[in-house]
C-alpha cells in the first residue's frame, strides 16, 4: 500500500492562530507539525487534548482530531479516550497553571498510571490567558497583578513532581531551541507510557524573559546542561565544567580540578528515580538547569494496555459475554401461567 | 431453582395463613443484620412471594458497639399479591440488643411479634443504649407479643462441639435468629444452606459448619419449644408468568447498562469515584470485564466524568455515576459534554443532603441540581427510575436517548431504590430491540468538508470518531459555529446555537410516551410523583380508589423534557398533589412550567413515605375538594 507522505503543512488546520505575536507557542506548534509526519501515524489516528489556557488552544490549530476541554482536566479526558482506544496516538497539551494548579491532581495520577500518552507542558511561569497572575511555577517574590507585594507561594517544580510520581519518561526542552525541542518531542513519542516534556516557553507579554538565562543563545551554554544517556554531565561555553555527586548532593566542579570519570554519568534508564530527582533539583542560578531526557524507563506496563488485557483475560476465562446466561444466573424461580 | 417450605416438619403448632408479613431485623452494625435480611428476602422470593425490602444502616462503618448510633436494620415485606413497598408498620420485629429495640419499637404494630435476644440485654448493653432499666417492660409485654430467646447462649451450645472460640461462636447468632425467623414464617432453609456452602464451604469449613448448626438450631428451637404456639404462612403471589429473580436497584442498573451496550453493539466504559450509595454500580460492573466492560476508578469525581467524556469522544458507551455531592463536582464536565454534544449517561443515586448530609439515608432532593447545576444555558434530559427492577429499563432508556439525540443524559435513582430489592422478571435477550448507533464512515479527498455540527431530523450531530479518515475535527468548550463547529464569538451564532441545543433537548418530548395515568383521566385529585416514591404513592392511591375517592396517579419518568400531555392532564383535575422527599422541587418545576397551583406534601427525614401518611394526605385534599361537598370514603 502506498501511504501518502505527509508534510508539516498537512497537519495545519484551517483556523487562524490567535496567539500574541512573538509568543513561544508558535515555535512549539511548528516543531510539532514538523515531527508528526516523521512518526508515520495517520492524522486521523492522532488526537490532541488540551485544558484551558493559551497553550490549550493548540488542538484548534492541528488538522487532527482534537478536544479543547476544561481547566486542568485534559489528562482525564485522555485517560478515557486512550483506555478505550489504545490504537490512537494521544497528546495532551497543557500549561503550568493548567497542569500544576487546577489540574495538579490529574497530572500526578496520569503519570503514576503510566497511560501511553504524551504530555507537553508549556511552562512560562505565568497565567497568560487570564492576563498575568502568578502561576505555580512563578518565582517567590514575583510581582504580578495578583501579587503586587510579591508572590509568597513557593514554586512547584513540575519535573520533581513527575519523577516523584515515578513517571516513566521525563524531559525538558526550550521553545527557542528548536532542534532540541523537535528531538525531544520525537523521543517522547517513541516512549511507551506517559511521557512528559516540559517546555520552557516565553510569554513576551506578561513574563518576558523569565527564562532568558536558558533561552538566550549567549547564556544557554553557561546556564543549562544537556543530558545525554551514558555521558558525563559537562557544560559551559568552553565545556570546562561538570557535575559531581557528593553523597546525596550534586555540585558544580571545574574540569581543571576533577577528571571526567569522576563526574556524574547520566543514566536515563535507571528504574530508581533518585538520581533523576536530584537532577530535577538543579535550579538556576546556583546550578545549570538540565535539558533533554531525565528519565526514559522501559518495560513498565501501561494503563491502557492493562485495562484491555484484563478484558481479554476475562473473555478468555469466561468466554464471550452471554446476557441470557447472566440474567438467569443464581437463584431464580418460575411463575407459571 | 424452586423451593418449597419445609411445612412437613411442623407437627403440632397452629398455622395461620396471612396475606403478607412485614418484618424488621435490627441489631448492632456488626451483627450481620443486612445478611440476615438479604437471605430472608431471597428465600421468600424463591417461595414465590412478592417481596420489597428496605435496608437502613448507619453511615459509620462500625459505630461504637451496642449504641443507638450503631443500630443496623433490614426490613422486608413478603406477600401473596403484588406489593410496591417494604410495608409501613411491622408485624414482627427481631432485636439483638436494647439499642435496636428502642430505636425500632415505634414501628411495630400493636399486637405484633417482638422477638428479643435476651442475652443481648445485660447491664452493659443497657448502659451502651443509654438506658437505666430493661426496656422490655410490662407495658411492652401488654402491647406486643414478646418472645425472649437466649440466642447467644443457644448458639454457643449449638456450635460447642466445633471447638470455636467464644467470639467466633457468638458471630453465628444471626444465623440462629435466621433459623428461628424461617421456622416462624415457614421459609425453607435450603437457599441459605446453599449460600453458606458457597460462601464459606471451601475456604472456611469451620465457619460454614458453625453457621449451618446455628441456623438449624434456630429452626429447631422454634419447632421444639413451647414458646411459639403459632406459625405463619404466606402463599405465593400471582405475578405475571415468567422467570424471576430478586434484584437490587444498583445491580439492576448495572445490568441495564450491559443490556444497553449489547443492544447498541457497544462496550461500556464506566468511571466513578467511590461514594455511597452509588459505589455498588462500580463494584457490579467491575465483575463483567468479559462483556468488554472497562471500569475506571478515577482520582476524583470530575476526573470520572471527564474520562467518560473522553471515552465517548472515542466512540465508547460512556457512563459515570455518583451521588449528589459528587455530581456537584462533575457539573463543569457535564456542561462540556452538553456543548460537545456527545452521548453520556450521568447517574445520580440520590441521598440525604445538603453536602455530606445523610449519606446512608434516602432523599430525592437533587432534581433541581439535575435541572440547573450547570453554567450557561445547558438543559439536559433527565430520567428517573421508579423501583429497583425499573433501574434496568431506565438505564437502557437513558442510553437510547443519549445516542439518538447526541447528548449527556442524567439518570436519577436514590438510596431507597439502590439498596432495595424486588422480584425482577428476567427478560428474553433475543426480544430486545436494537438501539441504533451510527458513526459516519471515512471520507475521501475531494468530498465536501466534514461538518461536525450539522444536524439530523432530531437536531443531533454526527458521532464521528477518531480513526475515521477525512473527518478530522476539533471539539471544545468554546462556542462553536453552526455546522462547522469552529470557534465562534459571533453574537447571532451564539443565540442560534443556544436555541438549537435547547430545541434539541425539548424535542425529546416528541420521542417519549405520553404521560400515563393510573385511574380516571379527570377528577378531584391528581397525585404526581416521581422516582423512588412510586411504590408508596401507587399503593396509597390504589387503596384510596378502592375507598371510592376520585384520585388518579401520574408517576413521571421523564423529568426533562416532561411528556407533552402533562399540562392538560393536570388541568383536568380540581387539585394536584405532589408528594416528594424534598421541600417541593418537582412542584416548583410544574408550577413554573404549567402555571398550575400544585399542593406539596414534603418530607426530608431520610425515610421513605409510608402508605398511610400518603393516604391521610390524599383524604384531606379529596375531602376539601369533592365537588358536591360530600365526605368521601
mmCIF file with all atom_site columns, N, CA, C and O in Angstrom, chain A residues 15 44 59 64-66 68 71 76 85 105-106 113 303 308 310 315 321 329 331-335, chain B residues 1 45 194 242-245 267 289 291 294 296 299-300 306 314 332 466-468 473-476 486:
data_model
loop_
_atom_site.group_PDB
_atom_site.id
_atom_site.type_symbol
_atom_site.label_atom_id
_atom_site.label_alt_id
_atom_site.label_comp_id
_atom_site.label_asym_id
_atom_site.label_entity_id
_atom_site.label_seq_id
_atom_site.pdbx_PDB_ins_code
_atom_site.Cartn_x
_atom_site.Cartn_y
_atom_site.Cartn_z
_atom_site.occupancy
_atom_site.B_iso_or_equiv
_atom_site.pdbx_formal_charge
_atom_site.auth_seq_id
_atom_site.auth_comp_id
_atom_site.auth_asym_id
_atom_site.auth_atom_id
_atom_site.pdbx_PDB_model_num
ATOM 1   N N  . UNK A 1 15  ? -7.728  27.008  10.715 1.00 0.00 ? 15  UNK A N  1
ATOM 2   C CA . UNK A 1 15  ? -8.093  28.072  11.655 1.00 0.00 ? 15  UNK A CA 1
ATOM 3   C C  . UNK A 1 15  ? -6.967  29.100  11.834 1.00 0.00 ? 15  UNK A C  1
ATOM 4   O O  . UNK A 1 15  ? -5.786  28.735  11.845 1.00 0.00 ? 15  UNK A O  1
ATOM 5   N N  . UNK A 1 44  ? -5.691  10.932  11.167 1.00 0.00 ? 44  UNK A N  1
ATOM 6   C CA . UNK A 1 44  ? -6.955  10.545  11.805 1.00 0.00 ? 44  UNK A CA 1
ATOM 7   C C  . UNK A 1 44  ? -6.747  9.658   13.033 1.00 0.00 ? 44  UNK A C  1
ATOM 8   O O  . UNK A 1 44  ? -7.675  9.413   13.784 1.00 0.00 ? 44  UNK A O  1
ATOM 9   N N  . UNK A 1 59  ? -4.969  22.459  20.035 1.00 0.00 ? 59  UNK A N  1
ATOM 10  C CA . UNK A 1 59  ? -5.670  21.492  19.178 1.00 0.00 ? 59  UNK A CA 1
ATOM 11  C C  . UNK A 1 59  ? -6.398  22.137  18.001 1.00 0.00 ? 59  UNK A C  1
ATOM 12  O O  . UNK A 1 59  ? -6.508  21.519  16.934 1.00 0.00 ? 59  UNK A O  1
ATOM 13  N N  . UNK A 1 64  ? -5.894  17.384  13.026 1.00 0.00 ? 64  UNK A N  1
ATOM 14  C CA . UNK A 1 64  ? -6.039  16.018  13.549 1.00 0.00 ? 64  UNK A CA 1
ATOM 15  C C  . UNK A 1 64  ? -7.370  16.036  14.300 1.00 0.00 ? 64  UNK A C  1
ATOM 16  O O  . UNK A 1 64  ? -8.085  17.018  14.256 1.00 0.00 ? 64  UNK A O  1
ATOM 17  N N  . UNK A 1 65  ? -7.680  14.971  15.011 1.00 0.00 ? 65  UNK A N  1
ATOM 18  C CA . UNK A 1 65  ? -8.801  15.042  15.945 1.00 0.00 ? 65  UNK A CA 1
ATOM 19  C C  . UNK A 1 65  ? -8.336  15.828  17.171 1.00 0.00 ? 65  UNK A C  1
ATOM 20  O O  . UNK A 1 65  ? -7.139  15.784  17.517 1.00 0.00 ? 65  UNK A O  1
ATOM 21  N N  . UNK A 1 66  ? -9.262  16.509  17.816 1.00 0.00 ? 66  UNK A N  1
ATOM 22  C CA . UNK A 1 66  ? -8.838  17.296  18.961 1.00 0.00 ? 66  UNK A CA 1
ATOM 23  C C  . UNK A 1 66  ? -9.974  17.621  19.909 1.00 0.00 ? 66  UNK A C  1
ATOM 24  O O  . UNK A 1 66  ? -11.143 17.639  19.513 1.00 0.00 ? 66  UNK A O  1
ATOM 25  N N  . UNK A 1 68  ? -10.590 20.466  23.008 1.00 0.00 ? 68  UNK A N  1
ATOM 26  C CA . UNK A 1 68  ? -10.213 21.578  23.893 1.00 0.00 ? 68  UNK A CA 1
ATOM 27  C C  . UNK A 1 68  ? -11.149 21.462  25.081 1.00 0.00 ? 68  UNK A C  1
ATOM 28  O O  . UNK A 1 68  ? -12.344 21.703  24.964 1.00 0.00 ? 68  UNK A O  1
ATOM 29  N N  . UNK A 1 71  ? -10.544 23.309  32.408 1.00 0.00 ? 71  UNK A N  1
ATOM 30  C CA . UNK A 1 71  ? -9.390  23.623  33.235 1.00 0.00 ? 71  UNK A CA 1
ATOM 31  C C  . UNK A 1 71  ? -8.743  22.420  33.911 1.00 0.00 ? 71  UNK A C  1
ATOM 32  O O  . UNK A 1 71  ? -9.363  21.790  34.770 1.00 0.00 ? 71  UNK A O  1
ATOM 33  N N  . UNK A 1 76  ? -7.480  13.616  32.169 1.00 0.00 ? 76  UNK A N  1
ATOM 34  C CA . UNK A 1 76  ? -8.588  12.705  32.465 1.00 0.00 ? 76  UNK A CA 1
ATOM 35  C C  . UNK A 1 76  ? -9.349  12.344  31.189 1.00 0.00 ? 76  UNK A C  1
ATOM 36  O O  . UNK A 1 76  ? -9.737  11.200  31.010 1.00 0.00 ? 76  UNK A O  1
ATOM 37  N N  . UNK A 1 85  ? -9.482  3.383   23.407 1.00 0.00 ? 85  UNK A N  1
ATOM 38  C CA . UNK A 1 85  ? -8.962  3.433   22.040 1.00 0.00 ? 85  UNK A CA 1
ATOM 39  C C  . UNK A 1 85  ? -7.437  3.420   22.063 1.00 0.00 ? 85  UNK A C  1
ATOM 40  O O  . UNK A 1 85  ? -6.776  4.392   21.694 1.00 0.00 ? 85  UNK A O  1
ATOM 41  N N  . UNK A 1 105 ? -3.832  17.411  40.625 1.00 0.00 ? 105 UNK A N  1
ATOM 42  C CA . UNK A 1 105 ? -4.234  16.060  40.978 1.00 0.00 ? 105 UNK A CA 1
ATOM 43  C C  . UNK A 1 105 ? -4.149  15.117  39.778 1.00 0.00 ? 105 UNK A C  1
ATOM 44  O O  . UNK A 1 105 ? -3.554  14.035  39.847 1.00 0.00 ? 105 UNK A O  1
ATOM 45  N N  . UNK A 1 106 ? -4.730  15.532  38.666 1.00 0.00 ? 106 UNK A N  1
ATOM 46  C CA . UNK A 1 106 ? -4.779  14.661  37.492 1.00 0.00 ? 106 UNK A CA 1
ATOM 47  C C  . UNK A 1 106 ? -3.400  14.450  36.896 1.00 0.00 ? 106 UNK A C  1
ATOM 48  O O  . UNK A 1 106 ? -3.097  13.398  36.349 1.00 0.00 ? 106 UNK A O  1
ATOM 49  N N  . UNK A 1 113 ? -0.124  6.326   36.662 1.00 0.00 ? 113 UNK A N  1
ATOM 50  C CA . UNK A 1 113 ? -0.808  5.216   35.982 1.00 0.00 ? 113 UNK A CA 1
ATOM 51  C C  . UNK A 1 113 ? -0.052  4.766   34.740 1.00 0.00 ? 113 UNK A C  1
ATOM 52  O O  . UNK A 1 113 ? -0.284  3.680   34.225 1.00 0.00 ? 113 UNK A O  1
ATOM 53  N N  . UNK A 1 303 ? -1.279  1.774   31.459 1.00 0.00 ? 303 UNK A N  1
ATOM 54  C CA . UNK A 1 303 ? -2.647  1.642   31.965 1.00 0.00 ? 303 UNK A CA 1
ATOM 55  C C  . UNK A 1 303 ? -3.587  1.097   30.888 1.00 0.00 ? 303 UNK A C  1
ATOM 56  O O  . UNK A 1 303 ? -4.374  0.182   31.134 1.00 0.00 ? 303 UNK A O  1
ATOM 57  N N  . UNK A 1 308 ? -7.087  -3.203  28.946 1.00 0.00 ? 308 UNK A N  1
ATOM 58  C CA . UNK A 1 308 ? -7.555  -4.024  27.826 1.00 0.00 ? 308 UNK A CA 1
ATOM 59  C C  . UNK A 1 308 ? -7.110  -5.476  27.959 1.00 0.00 ? 308 UNK A C  1
ATOM 60  O O  . UNK A 1 308 ? -7.829  -6.382  27.533 1.00 0.00 ? 308 UNK A O  1
ATOM 61  N N  . UNK A 1 310 ? -6.951  -7.018  30.786 1.00 0.00 ? 310 UNK A N  1
ATOM 62  C CA . UNK A 1 310 ? -7.902  -7.625  31.735 1.00 0.00 ? 310 UNK A CA 1
ATOM 63  C C  . UNK A 1 310 ? -9.194  -8.023  31.028 1.00 0.00 ? 310 UNK A C  1
ATOM 64  O O  . UNK A 1 310 ? -9.775  -9.067  31.329 1.00 0.00 ? 310 UNK A O  1
ATOM 65  N N  . UNK A 1 315 ? -12.408 -12.410 28.989 1.00 0.00 ? 315 UNK A N  1
ATOM 66  C CA . UNK A 1 315 ? -13.099 -13.066 27.874 1.00 0.00 ? 315 UNK A CA 1
ATOM 67  C C  . UNK A 1 315 ? -12.554 -14.476 27.665 1.00 0.00 ? 315 UNK A C  1
ATOM 68  O O  . UNK A 1 315 ? -13.312 -15.416 27.403 1.00 0.00 ? 315 UNK A O  1
ATOM 69  N N  . UNK A 1 321 ? -19.326 -12.816 26.227 1.00 0.00 ? 321 UNK A N  1
ATOM 70  C CA . UNK A 1 321 ? -20.424 -12.419 27.102 1.00 0.00 ? 321 UNK A CA 1
ATOM 71  C C  . UNK A 1 321 ? -21.748 -13.020 26.645 1.00 0.00 ? 321 UNK A C  1
ATOM 72  O O  . UNK A 1 321 ? -22.035 -13.073 25.464 1.00 0.00 ? 321 UNK A O  1
ATOM 73  N N  . UNK A 1 329 ? -28.634 -16.404 35.921 1.00 0.00 ? 329 UNK A N  1
ATOM 74  C CA . UNK A 1 329 ? -27.689 -16.988 36.876 1.00 0.00 ? 329 UNK A CA 1
ATOM 75  C C  . UNK A 1 329 ? -28.225 -16.848 38.292 1.00 0.00 ? 329 UNK A C  1
ATOM 76  O O  . UNK A 1 329 ? -29.127 -16.052 38.553 1.00 0.00 ? 329 UNK A O  1
ATOM 77  N N  . UNK A 1 331 ? -30.032 -17.666 41.953 1.00 0.00 ? 331 UNK A N  1
ATOM 78  C CA . UNK A 1 331 ? -31.352 -18.174 42.326 1.00 0.00 ? 331 UNK A CA 1
ATOM 79  C C  . UNK A 1 331 ? -32.449 -17.513 41.508 1.00 0.00 ? 331 UNK A C  1
ATOM 80  O O  . UNK A 1 331 ? -32.611 -16.304 41.537 1.00 0.00 ? 331 UNK A O  1
ATOM 81  N N  . UNK A 1 332 ? -33.198 -18.310 40.794 1.00 0.00 ? 332 UNK A N  1
ATOM 82  C CA . UNK A 1 332 ? -34.366 -17.799 40.072 1.00 0.00 ? 332 UNK A CA 1
ATOM 83  C C  . UNK A 1 332 ? -35.557 -18.698 40.391 1.00 0.00 ? 332 UNK A C  1
ATOM 84  O O  . UNK A 1 332 ? -35.389 -19.790 40.911 1.00 0.00 ? 332 UNK A O  1
ATOM 85  N N  . UNK A 1 333 ? -36.743 -18.221 40.100 1.00 0.00 ? 333 UNK A N  1
ATOM 86  C CA . UNK A 1 333 ? -37.929 -19.071 40.269 1.00 0.00 ? 333 UNK A CA 1
ATOM 87  C C  . UNK A 1 333 ? -38.910 -18.801 39.144 1.00 0.00 ? 333 UNK A C  1
ATOM 88  O O  . UNK A 1 333 ? -38.855 -17.754 38.507 1.00 0.00 ? 333 UNK A O  1
ATOM 89  N N  . UNK A 1 334 ? -39.757 -19.779 38.917 1.00 0.00 ? 334 UNK A N  1
ATOM 90  C CA . UNK A 1 334 ? -40.717 -19.701 37.811 1.00 0.00 ? 334 UNK A CA 1
ATOM 91  C C  . UNK A 1 334 ? -42.095 -19.371 38.350 1.00 0.00 ? 334 UNK A C  1
ATOM 92  O O  . UNK A 1 334 ? -42.529 -19.924 39.358 1.00 0.00 ? 334 UNK A O  1
ATOM 93  N N  . UNK A 1 335 ? -42.778 -18.485 37.656 1.00 0.00 ? 335 UNK A N  1
ATOM 94  C CA . UNK A 1 335 ? -44.198 -18.275 37.932 1.00 0.00 ? 335 UNK A CA 1
ATOM 95  C C  . UNK A 1 335 ? -44.943 -18.811 36.720 1.00 0.00 ? 335 UNK A C  1
ATOM 96  O O  . UNK A 1 335 ? -44.711 -18.364 35.595 1.00 0.00 ? 335 UNK A O  1
ATOM 97  N N  . UNK B 2 1   ? -34.036 -22.187 40.469 1.00 0.00 ? 1   UNK B N  1
ATOM 98  C CA . UNK B 2 1   ? -34.418 -23.358 41.255 1.00 0.00 ? 1   UNK B CA 1
ATOM 99  C C  . UNK B 2 1   ? -35.590 -22.990 42.162 1.00 0.00 ? 1   UNK B C  1
ATOM 100 O O  . UNK B 2 1   ? -35.574 -21.978 42.838 1.00 0.00 ? 1   UNK B O  1
ATOM 101 N N  . UNK B 2 45  ? -38.542 -14.727 48.084 1.00 0.00 ? 45  UNK B N  1
ATOM 102 C CA . UNK B 2 45  ? -38.745 -14.561 46.648 1.00 0.00 ? 45  UNK B CA 1
ATOM 103 C C  . UNK B 2 45  ? -38.790 -15.928 45.975 1.00 0.00 ? 45  UNK B C  1
ATOM 104 O O  . UNK B 2 45  ? -39.630 -16.188 45.107 1.00 0.00 ? 45  UNK B O  1
ATOM 105 N N  . UNK B 2 194 ? -27.364 -23.340 51.019 1.00 0.00 ? 194 UNK B N  1
ATOM 106 C CA . UNK B 2 194 ? -26.584 -23.271 49.782 1.00 0.00 ? 194 UNK B CA 1
ATOM 107 C C  . UNK B 2 194 ? -25.663 -22.046 49.811 1.00 0.00 ? 194 UNK B C  1
ATOM 108 O O  . UNK B 2 194 ? -24.498 -22.112 49.434 1.00 0.00 ? 194 UNK B O  1
ATOM 109 N N  . UNK B 2 242 ? -43.434 -16.182 34.161 1.00 0.00 ? 242 UNK B N  1
ATOM 110 C CA . UNK B 2 242 ? -42.077 -15.978 33.686 1.00 0.00 ? 242 UNK B CA 1
ATOM 111 C C  . UNK B 2 242 ? -41.062 -16.419 34.721 1.00 0.00 ? 242 UNK B C  1
ATOM 112 O O  . UNK B 2 242 ? -41.413 -16.943 35.779 1.00 0.00 ? 242 UNK B O  1
ATOM 113 N N  . UNK B 2 243 ? -39.812 -16.194 34.377 1.00 0.00 ? 243 UNK B N  1
ATOM 114 C CA . UNK B 2 243 ? -38.727 -16.500 35.299 1.00 0.00 ? 243 UNK B CA 1
ATOM 115 C C  . UNK B 2 243 ? -38.416 -15.232 36.092 1.00 0.00 ? 243 UNK B C  1
ATOM 116 O O  . UNK B 2 243 ? -38.328 -14.143 35.516 1.00 0.00 ? 243 UNK B O  1
ATOM 117 N N  . UNK B 2 244 ? -38.255 -15.386 37.393 1.00 0.00 ? 244 UNK B N  1
ATOM 118 C CA . UNK B 2 244 ? -37.999 -14.232 38.251 1.00 0.00 ? 244 UNK B CA 1
ATOM 119 C C  . UNK B 2 244 ? -36.692 -14.384 39.017 1.00 0.00 ? 244 UNK B C  1
ATOM 120 O O  . UNK B 2 244 ? -36.188 -15.492 39.206 1.00 0.00 ? 244 UNK B O  1
ATOM 121 N N  . UNK B 2 245 ? -36.243 -13.242 39.469 1.00 0.00 ? 245 UNK B N  1
ATOM 122 C CA . UNK B 2 245 ? -35.002 -13.179 40.209 1.00 0.00 ? 245 UNK B CA 1
ATOM 123 C C  . UNK B 2 245 ? -35.127 -12.001 41.161 1.00 0.00 ? 245 UNK B C  1
ATOM 124 O O  . UNK B 2 245 ? -35.731 -10.992 40.801 1.00 0.00 ? 245 UNK B O  1
ATOM 125 N N  . UNK B 2 267 ? -19.402 -1.339  23.883 1.00 0.00 ? 267 UNK B N  1
ATOM 126 C CA . UNK B 2 267 ? -18.885 -1.831  25.153 1.00 0.00 ? 267 UNK B CA 1
ATOM 127 C C  . UNK B 2 267 ? -18.904 -0.667  26.148 1.00 0.00 ? 267 UNK B C  1
ATOM 128 O O  . UNK B 2 267 ? -18.692 0.486   25.764 1.00 0.00 ? 267 UNK B O  1
ATOM 129 N N  . UNK B 2 289 ? -15.972 -7.780  33.037 1.00 0.00 ? 289 UNK B N  1
ATOM 130 C CA . UNK B 2 289 ? -14.977 -7.416  32.024 1.00 0.00 ? 289 UNK B CA 1
ATOM 131 C C  . UNK B 2 289 ? -15.125 -8.283  30.783 1.00 0.00 ? 289 UNK B C  1
ATOM 132 O O  . UNK B 2 289 ? -14.776 -7.867  29.682 1.00 0.00 ? 289 UNK B O  1
ATOM 133 N N  . UNK B 2 291 ? -17.689 -8.897  29.318 1.00 0.00 ? 291 UNK B N  1
ATOM 134 C CA . UNK B 2 291 ? -18.644 -8.245  28.434 1.00 0.00 ? 291 UNK B CA 1
ATOM 135 C C  . UNK B 2 291 ? -17.989 -7.063  27.713 1.00 0.00 ? 291 UNK B C  1
ATOM 136 O O  . UNK B 2 291 ? -18.664 -6.294  27.041 1.00 0.00 ? 291 UNK B O  1
ATOM 137 N N  . UNK B 2 294 ? -15.118 -1.812  30.605 1.00 0.00 ? 294 UNK B N  1
ATOM 138 C CA . UNK B 2 294 ? -13.907 -1.242  31.186 1.00 0.00 ? 294 UNK B CA 1
ATOM 139 C C  . UNK B 2 294 ? -14.323 -0.317  32.313 1.00 0.00 ? 294 UNK B C  1
ATOM 140 O O  . UNK B 2 294 ? -15.111 0.596   32.080 1.00 0.00 ? 294 UNK B O  1
ATOM 141 N N  . UNK B 2 296 ? -13.159 2.284   35.431 1.00 0.00 ? 296 UNK B N  1
ATOM 142 C CA . UNK B 2 296 ? -12.056 3.161   35.816 1.00 0.00 ? 296 UNK B CA 1
ATOM 143 C C  . UNK B 2 296 ? -12.407 3.839   37.131 1.00 0.00 ? 296 UNK B C  1
ATOM 144 O O  . UNK B 2 296 ? -13.374 4.591   37.206 1.00 0.00 ? 296 UNK B O  1
ATOM 145 N N  . UNK B 2 299 ? -9.479  9.433   40.164 1.00 0.00 ? 299 UNK B N  1
ATOM 146 C CA . UNK B 2 299 ? -8.916  10.086  41.349 1.00 0.00 ? 299 UNK B CA 1
ATOM 147 C C  . UNK B 2 299 ? -9.900  11.049  42.004 1.00 0.00 ? 299 UNK B C  1
ATOM 148 O O  . UNK B 2 299 ? -9.723  11.425  43.148 1.00 0.00 ? 299 UNK B O  1
ATOM 149 N N  . UNK B 2 300 ? -10.903 11.465  41.275 1.00 0.00 ? 300 UNK B N  1
ATOM 150 C CA . UNK B 2 300 ? -11.956 12.289  41.879 1.00 0.00 ? 300 UNK B CA 1
ATOM 151 C C  . UNK B 2 300 ? -13.167 12.292  40.949 1.00 0.00 ? 300 UNK B C  1
ATOM 152 O O  . UNK B 2 300 ? -13.159 11.651  39.895 1.00 0.00 ? 300 UNK B O  1
ATOM 153 N N  . UNK B 2 306 ? -14.947 13.411  33.277 1.00 0.00 ? 306 UNK B N  1
ATOM 154 C CA . UNK B 2 306 ? -14.144 13.794  32.113 1.00 0.00 ? 306 UNK B CA 1
ATOM 155 C C  . UNK B 2 306 ? -13.649 12.554  31.370 1.00 0.00 ? 306 UNK B C  1
ATOM 156 O O  . UNK B 2 306 ? -13.639 12.510  30.136 1.00 0.00 ? 306 UNK B O  1
ATOM 157 N N  . UNK B 2 314 ? -14.209 8.920   21.839 1.00 0.00 ? 314 UNK B N  1
ATOM 158 C CA . UNK B 2 314 ? -13.592 7.802   21.119 1.00 0.00 ? 314 UNK B CA 1
ATOM 159 C C  . UNK B 2 314 ? -14.591 6.771   20.619 1.00 0.00 ? 314 UNK B C  1
ATOM 160 O O  . UNK B 2 314 ? -14.213 5.823   19.940 1.00 0.00 ? 314 UNK B O  1
ATOM 161 N N  . UNK B 2 332 ? -19.056 20.837  35.941 1.00 0.00 ? 332 UNK B N  1
ATOM 162 C CA . UNK B 2 332 ? -18.374 21.557  34.866 1.00 0.00 ? 332 UNK B CA 1
ATOM 163 C C  . UNK B 2 332 ? -18.180 20.649  33.657 1.00 0.00 ? 332 UNK B C  1
ATOM 164 O O  . UNK B 2 332 ? -18.365 21.063  32.506 1.00 0.00 ? 332 UNK B O  1
ATOM 165 N N  . UNK B 2 466 ? -12.494 9.487   16.272 1.00 0.00 ? 466 UNK B N  1
ATOM 166 C CA . UNK B 2 466 ? -11.092 9.446   15.847 1.00 0.00 ? 466 UNK B CA 1
ATOM 167 C C  . UNK B 2 466 ? -10.773 8.091   15.208 1.00 0.00 ? 466 UNK B C  1
ATOM 168 O O  . UNK B 2 466 ? -11.300 7.057   15.629 1.00 0.00 ? 466 UNK B O  1
ATOM 169 N N  . UNK B 2 467 ? -9.945  8.155   14.196 1.00 0.00 ? 467 UNK B N  1
ATOM 170 C CA . UNK B 2 467 ? -9.626  6.956   13.444 1.00 0.00 ? 467 UNK B CA 1
ATOM 171 C C  . UNK B 2 467 ? -10.361 6.940   12.111 1.00 0.00 ? 467 UNK B C  1
ATOM 172 O O  . UNK B 2 467 ? -10.019 6.165   11.222 1.00 0.00 ? 467 UNK B O  1
ATOM 173 N N  . UNK B 2 468 ? -11.375 7.827   11.973 1.00 0.00 ? 468 UNK B N  1
ATOM 174 C CA . UNK B 2 468 ? -12.112 7.897   10.717 1.00 0.00 ? 468 UNK B CA 1
ATOM 175 C C  . UNK B 2 468 ? -11.389 8.892   9.794  1.00 0.00 ? 468 UNK B C  1
ATOM 176 O O  . UNK B 2 468 ? -11.270 10.073  10.125 1.00 0.00 ? 468 UNK B O  1
ATOM 177 N N  . UNK B 2 473 ? -11.684 16.638  13.154 1.00 0.00 ? 473 UNK B N  1
ATOM 178 C CA . UNK B 2 473 ? -12.336 17.849  13.634 1.00 0.00 ? 473 UNK B CA 1
ATOM 179 C C  . UNK B 2 473 ? -11.969 18.064  15.085 1.00 0.00 ? 473 UNK B C  1
ATOM 180 O O  . UNK B 2 473 ? -11.476 17.158  15.752 1.00 0.00 ? 473 UNK B O  1
ATOM 181 N N  . UNK B 2 474 ? -12.196 19.281  15.535 1.00 0.00 ? 474 UNK B N  1
ATOM 182 C CA . UNK B 2 474 ? -11.869 19.645  16.909 1.00 0.00 ? 474 UNK B CA 1
ATOM 183 C C  . UNK B 2 474 ? -13.139 20.049  17.629 1.00 0.00 ? 474 UNK B C  1
ATOM 184 O O  . UNK B 2 474 ? -13.963 20.797  17.068 1.00 0.00 ? 474 UNK B O  1
ATOM 185 N N  . UNK B 2 475 ? -13.313 19.508  18.816 1.00 0.00 ? 475 UNK B N  1
ATOM 186 C CA . UNK B 2 475 ? -14.440 19.943  19.645 1.00 0.00 ? 475 UNK B CA 1
ATOM 187 C C  . UNK B 2 475 ? -13.877 20.616  20.885 1.00 0.00 ? 475 UNK B C  1
ATOM 188 O O  . UNK B 2 475 ? -12.708 20.427  21.233 1.00 0.00 ? 475 UNK B O  1
ATOM 189 N N  . UNK B 2 476 ? -14.710 21.386  21.542 1.00 0.00 ? 476 UNK B N  1
ATOM 190 C CA . UNK B 2 476 ? -14.229 22.060  22.742 1.00 0.00 ? 476 UNK B CA 1
ATOM 191 C C  . UNK B 2 476 ? -15.326 22.856  23.402 1.00 0.00 ? 476 UNK B C  1
ATOM 192 O O  . UNK B 2 476 ? -16.449 22.934  22.909 1.00 0.00 ? 476 UNK B O  1
ATOM 193 N N  . UNK B 2 486 ? -16.353 25.252  14.228 1.00 0.00 ? 486 UNK B N  1
ATOM 194 C CA . UNK B 2 486 ? -15.192 26.098  14.538 1.00 0.00 ? 486 UNK B CA 1
ATOM 195 C C  . UNK B 2 486 ? -15.548 27.093  15.637 1.00 0.00 ? 486 UNK B C  1
ATOM 196 O O  . UNK B 2 486 ? -16.710 27.437  15.821 1.00 0.00 ? 486 UNK B O  1
#
